[in-house]
Short mmCIF file of C-alpha atoms in Angstrom, two decimals:
data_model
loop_
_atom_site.label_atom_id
_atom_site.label_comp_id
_atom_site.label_asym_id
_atom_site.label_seq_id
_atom_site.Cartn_x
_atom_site.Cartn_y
_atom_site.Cartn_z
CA UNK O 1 10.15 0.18 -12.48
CA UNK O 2 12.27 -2.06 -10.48
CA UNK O 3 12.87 -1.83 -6.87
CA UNK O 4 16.21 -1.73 -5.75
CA UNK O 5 16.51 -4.02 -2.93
CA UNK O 6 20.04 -2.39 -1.70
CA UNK O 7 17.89 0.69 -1.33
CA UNK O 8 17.52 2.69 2.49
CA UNK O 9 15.07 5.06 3.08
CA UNK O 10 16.25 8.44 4.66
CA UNK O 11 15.13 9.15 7.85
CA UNK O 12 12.84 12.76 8.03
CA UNK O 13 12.19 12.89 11.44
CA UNK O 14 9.45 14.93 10.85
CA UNK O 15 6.13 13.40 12.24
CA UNK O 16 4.06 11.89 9.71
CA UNK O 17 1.29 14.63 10.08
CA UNK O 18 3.65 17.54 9.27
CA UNK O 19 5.40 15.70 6.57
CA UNK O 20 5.99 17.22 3.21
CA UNK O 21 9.20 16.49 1.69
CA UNK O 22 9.24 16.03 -2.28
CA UNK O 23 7.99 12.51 -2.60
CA UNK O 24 10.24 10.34 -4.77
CA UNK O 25 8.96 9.57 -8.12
CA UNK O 26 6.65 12.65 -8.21
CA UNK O 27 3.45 11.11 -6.73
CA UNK O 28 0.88 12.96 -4.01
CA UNK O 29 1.99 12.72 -0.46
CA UNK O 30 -0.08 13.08 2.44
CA UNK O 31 -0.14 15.58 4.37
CA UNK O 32 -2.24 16.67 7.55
CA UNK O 33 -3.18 12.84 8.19
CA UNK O 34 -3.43 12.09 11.92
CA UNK O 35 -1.69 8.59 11.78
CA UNK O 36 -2.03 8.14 15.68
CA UNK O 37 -5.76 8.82 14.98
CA UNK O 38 -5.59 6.76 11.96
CA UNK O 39 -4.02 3.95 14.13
CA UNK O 40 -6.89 3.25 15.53
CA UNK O 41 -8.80 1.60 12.67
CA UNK O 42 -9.62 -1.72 12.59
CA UNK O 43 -8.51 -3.83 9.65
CA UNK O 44 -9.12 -7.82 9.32
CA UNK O 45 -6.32 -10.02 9.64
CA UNK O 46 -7.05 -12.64 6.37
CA UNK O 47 -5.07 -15.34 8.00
CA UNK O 48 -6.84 -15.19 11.28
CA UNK O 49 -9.83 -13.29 10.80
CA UNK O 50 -9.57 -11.21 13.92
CA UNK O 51 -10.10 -7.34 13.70
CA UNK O 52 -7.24 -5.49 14.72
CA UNK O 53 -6.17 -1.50 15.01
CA UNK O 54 -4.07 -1.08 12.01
CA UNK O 55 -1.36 0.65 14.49
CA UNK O 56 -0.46 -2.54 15.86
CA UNK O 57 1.47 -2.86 12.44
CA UNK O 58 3.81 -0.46 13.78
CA UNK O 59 3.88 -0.41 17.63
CA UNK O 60 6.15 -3.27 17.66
CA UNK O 61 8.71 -2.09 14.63
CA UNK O 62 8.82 0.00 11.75
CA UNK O 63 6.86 -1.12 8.89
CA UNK O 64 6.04 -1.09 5.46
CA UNK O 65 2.10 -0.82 4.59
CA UNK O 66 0.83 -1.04 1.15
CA UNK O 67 -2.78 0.12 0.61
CA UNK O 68 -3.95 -2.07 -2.96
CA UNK O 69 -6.70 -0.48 -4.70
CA UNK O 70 -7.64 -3.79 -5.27
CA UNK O 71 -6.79 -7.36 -4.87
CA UNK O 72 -7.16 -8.00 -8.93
CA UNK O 73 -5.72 -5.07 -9.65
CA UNK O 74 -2.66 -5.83 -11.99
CA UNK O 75 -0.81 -2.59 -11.37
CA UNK O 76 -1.34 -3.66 -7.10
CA UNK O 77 -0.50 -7.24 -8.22
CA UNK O 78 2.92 -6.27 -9.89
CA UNK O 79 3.81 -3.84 -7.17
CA UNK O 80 2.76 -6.29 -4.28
CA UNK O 81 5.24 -8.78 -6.26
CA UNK O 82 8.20 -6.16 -6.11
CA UNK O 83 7.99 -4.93 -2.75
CA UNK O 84 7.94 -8.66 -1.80
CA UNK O 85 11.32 -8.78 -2.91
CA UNK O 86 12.19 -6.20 -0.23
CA UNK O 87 10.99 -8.72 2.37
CA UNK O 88 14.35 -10.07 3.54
CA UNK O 89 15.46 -7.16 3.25
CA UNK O 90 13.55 -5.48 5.38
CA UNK O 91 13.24 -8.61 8.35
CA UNK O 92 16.95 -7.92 8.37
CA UNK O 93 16.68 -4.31 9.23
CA UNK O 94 13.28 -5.05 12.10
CA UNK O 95 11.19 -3.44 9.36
CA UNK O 96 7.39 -5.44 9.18
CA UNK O 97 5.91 -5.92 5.65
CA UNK O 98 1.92 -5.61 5.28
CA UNK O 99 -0.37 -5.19 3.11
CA UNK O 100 -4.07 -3.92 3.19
CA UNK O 101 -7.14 -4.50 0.60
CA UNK O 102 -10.59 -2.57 0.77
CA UNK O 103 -12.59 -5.38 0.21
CA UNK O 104 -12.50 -9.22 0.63
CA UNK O 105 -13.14 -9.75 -3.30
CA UNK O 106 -10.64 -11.50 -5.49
CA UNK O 107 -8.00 -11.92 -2.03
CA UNK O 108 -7.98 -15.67 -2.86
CA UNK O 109 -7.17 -15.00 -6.07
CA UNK O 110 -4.17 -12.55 -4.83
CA UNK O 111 -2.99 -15.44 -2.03
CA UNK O 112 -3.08 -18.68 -4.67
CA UNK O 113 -1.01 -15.82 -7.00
CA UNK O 114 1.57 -15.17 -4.32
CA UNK O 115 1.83 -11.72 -5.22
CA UNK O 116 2.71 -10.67 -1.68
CA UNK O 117 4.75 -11.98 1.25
CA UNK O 118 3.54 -9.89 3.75
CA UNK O 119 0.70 -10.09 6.33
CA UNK O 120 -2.46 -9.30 4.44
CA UNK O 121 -5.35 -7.39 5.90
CA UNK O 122 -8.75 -6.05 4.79
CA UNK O 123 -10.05 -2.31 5.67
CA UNK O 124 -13.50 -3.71 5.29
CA UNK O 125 -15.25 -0.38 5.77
CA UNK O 126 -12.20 1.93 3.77
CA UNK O 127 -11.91 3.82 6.88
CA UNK O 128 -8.10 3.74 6.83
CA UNK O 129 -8.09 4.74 3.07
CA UNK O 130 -10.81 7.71 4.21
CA UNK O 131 -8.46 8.84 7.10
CA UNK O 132 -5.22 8.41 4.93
CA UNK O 133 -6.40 10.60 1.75
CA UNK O 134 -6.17 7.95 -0.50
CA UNK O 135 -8.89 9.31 -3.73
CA UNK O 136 -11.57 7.39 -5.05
CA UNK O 137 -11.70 7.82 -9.05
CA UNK O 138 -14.62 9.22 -10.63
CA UNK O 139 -15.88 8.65 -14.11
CA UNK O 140 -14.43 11.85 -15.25
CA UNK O 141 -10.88 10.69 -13.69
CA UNK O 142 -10.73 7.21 -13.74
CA UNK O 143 -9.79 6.97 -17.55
CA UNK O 144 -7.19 9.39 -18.03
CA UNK O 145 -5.08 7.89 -14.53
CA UNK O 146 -5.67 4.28 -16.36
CA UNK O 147 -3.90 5.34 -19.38
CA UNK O 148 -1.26 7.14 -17.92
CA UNK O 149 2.14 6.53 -18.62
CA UNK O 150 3.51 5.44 -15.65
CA UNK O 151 0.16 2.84 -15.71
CA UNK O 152 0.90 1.44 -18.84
CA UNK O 153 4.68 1.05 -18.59
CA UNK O 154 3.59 -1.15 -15.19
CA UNK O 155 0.62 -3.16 -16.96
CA UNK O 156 3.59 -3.63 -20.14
CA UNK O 157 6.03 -5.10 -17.17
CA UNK O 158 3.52 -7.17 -15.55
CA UNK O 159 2.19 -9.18 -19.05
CA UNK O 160 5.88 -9.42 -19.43
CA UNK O 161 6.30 -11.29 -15.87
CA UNK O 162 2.68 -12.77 -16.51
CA UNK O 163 1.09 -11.23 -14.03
CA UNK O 164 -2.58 -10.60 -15.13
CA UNK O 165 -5.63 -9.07 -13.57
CA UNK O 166 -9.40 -8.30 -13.31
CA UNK O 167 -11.76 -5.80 -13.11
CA UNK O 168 -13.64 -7.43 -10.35
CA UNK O 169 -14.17 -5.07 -6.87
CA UNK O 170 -14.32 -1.13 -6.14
CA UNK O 171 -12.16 0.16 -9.59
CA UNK O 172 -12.72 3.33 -8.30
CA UNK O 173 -10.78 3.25 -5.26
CA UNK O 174 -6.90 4.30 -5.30
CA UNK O 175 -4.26 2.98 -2.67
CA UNK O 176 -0.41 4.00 -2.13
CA UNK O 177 2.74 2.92 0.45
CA UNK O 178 2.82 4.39 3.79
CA UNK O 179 5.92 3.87 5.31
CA UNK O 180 5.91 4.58 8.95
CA UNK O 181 8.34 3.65 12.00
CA UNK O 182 6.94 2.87 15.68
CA UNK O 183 7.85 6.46 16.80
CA UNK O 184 5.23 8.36 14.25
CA UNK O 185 7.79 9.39 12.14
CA UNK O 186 7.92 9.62 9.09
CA UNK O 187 10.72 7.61 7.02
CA UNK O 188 9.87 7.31 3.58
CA UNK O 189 7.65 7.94 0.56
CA UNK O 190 4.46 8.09 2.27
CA UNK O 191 3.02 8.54 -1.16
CA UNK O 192 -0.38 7.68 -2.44
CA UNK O 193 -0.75 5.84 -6.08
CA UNK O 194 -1.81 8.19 -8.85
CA UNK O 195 -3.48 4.87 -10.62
#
């Protein structure tokens, strides 16, 4: 899976909460989610340590927000690496690039890696994952999603780029890409990760 950085998402203009458009790639979408609710989280900034409401990502601009299931994660590693190479990209269209862990386990790790070249933020108390529908893996679940194709063709990429990971932190949390411009609408695979 490589991200093509010529790529342009369509515009929906269907508000985030109503939107249910065939997500790209076949993965869940949200639906029903109350982002202006949902704005009003408060996630920790990791380079300043101040608390802010995860809508301030977007008041300003549109923006780009991916939810890591977990900092060592090597699936969330790789990604975070590829969407990075959106990043110039997506300054050059006013579009802001952040990313958000659910705990503060293994993010020094993630920072020394460089994995990710957008602002990084923790959802310290997974409210934002909560609101946004993101799952959280059971034993029953957590196996099969590991092994799934699409998870191992990823994990085969990111040995290949040498890109490792850990088991370290909440494995049974899952995370996604919300893509979301200042208006509320939605423009983009607002999709959440199957793995």
């Amino acid at each position: 899976m490589v991200i093509d950085p010529n790529w342009n998402p369509p515009k929906c203009n269907r508000s985030v909460r109503n939107c249910n458009t065939p997500s790209p790639g076949g993965g869940q979408r949200p639906v029903d989610m109350d982002l202006a609710k949902v704005g009003y989280n408060l996630v920790k900034c990791i380079r300043t340590g101040e608390m802010v409401e995860l809508r301030s990502l977007w008041q300003e601009q549109d923006c780009v927000i991916f939810f890591l299931r977990r900092f060592g994660c090597q699936v969330c590693r790789w990604t975070a690496r590829e969407i990075s190479r959106l990043k110039e990209a997506f300054e050059q269209n006013g579009v802001h690039l952040a990313g958000v862990g659910p705990e503060e386990l293994g993010v020094k790790d993630f920072m020394e890696g460089q994995y990710f070249k957008g602002d990084l933020y923790i959802d310290e108390r997974k409210q934002c994952y909560k609101d946004l529908g993101f799952k959280r893996y059971n034993t029953l679940n957590l196996l099969p999603a590991a092994l799934s194709q699409k998870v191992r063709q990823v994990a085969t990429q990111a040995n290949k780029d040498g890109i490792s990971g850990n088991f370290s932190g909440d494995v049974m949390q899952s995370g996604g890409l919300l893509i979301v411009s200042k208006d509320l609408t939605c423009v983009g695979p607002c999709r959440r990760q199957m793995s």
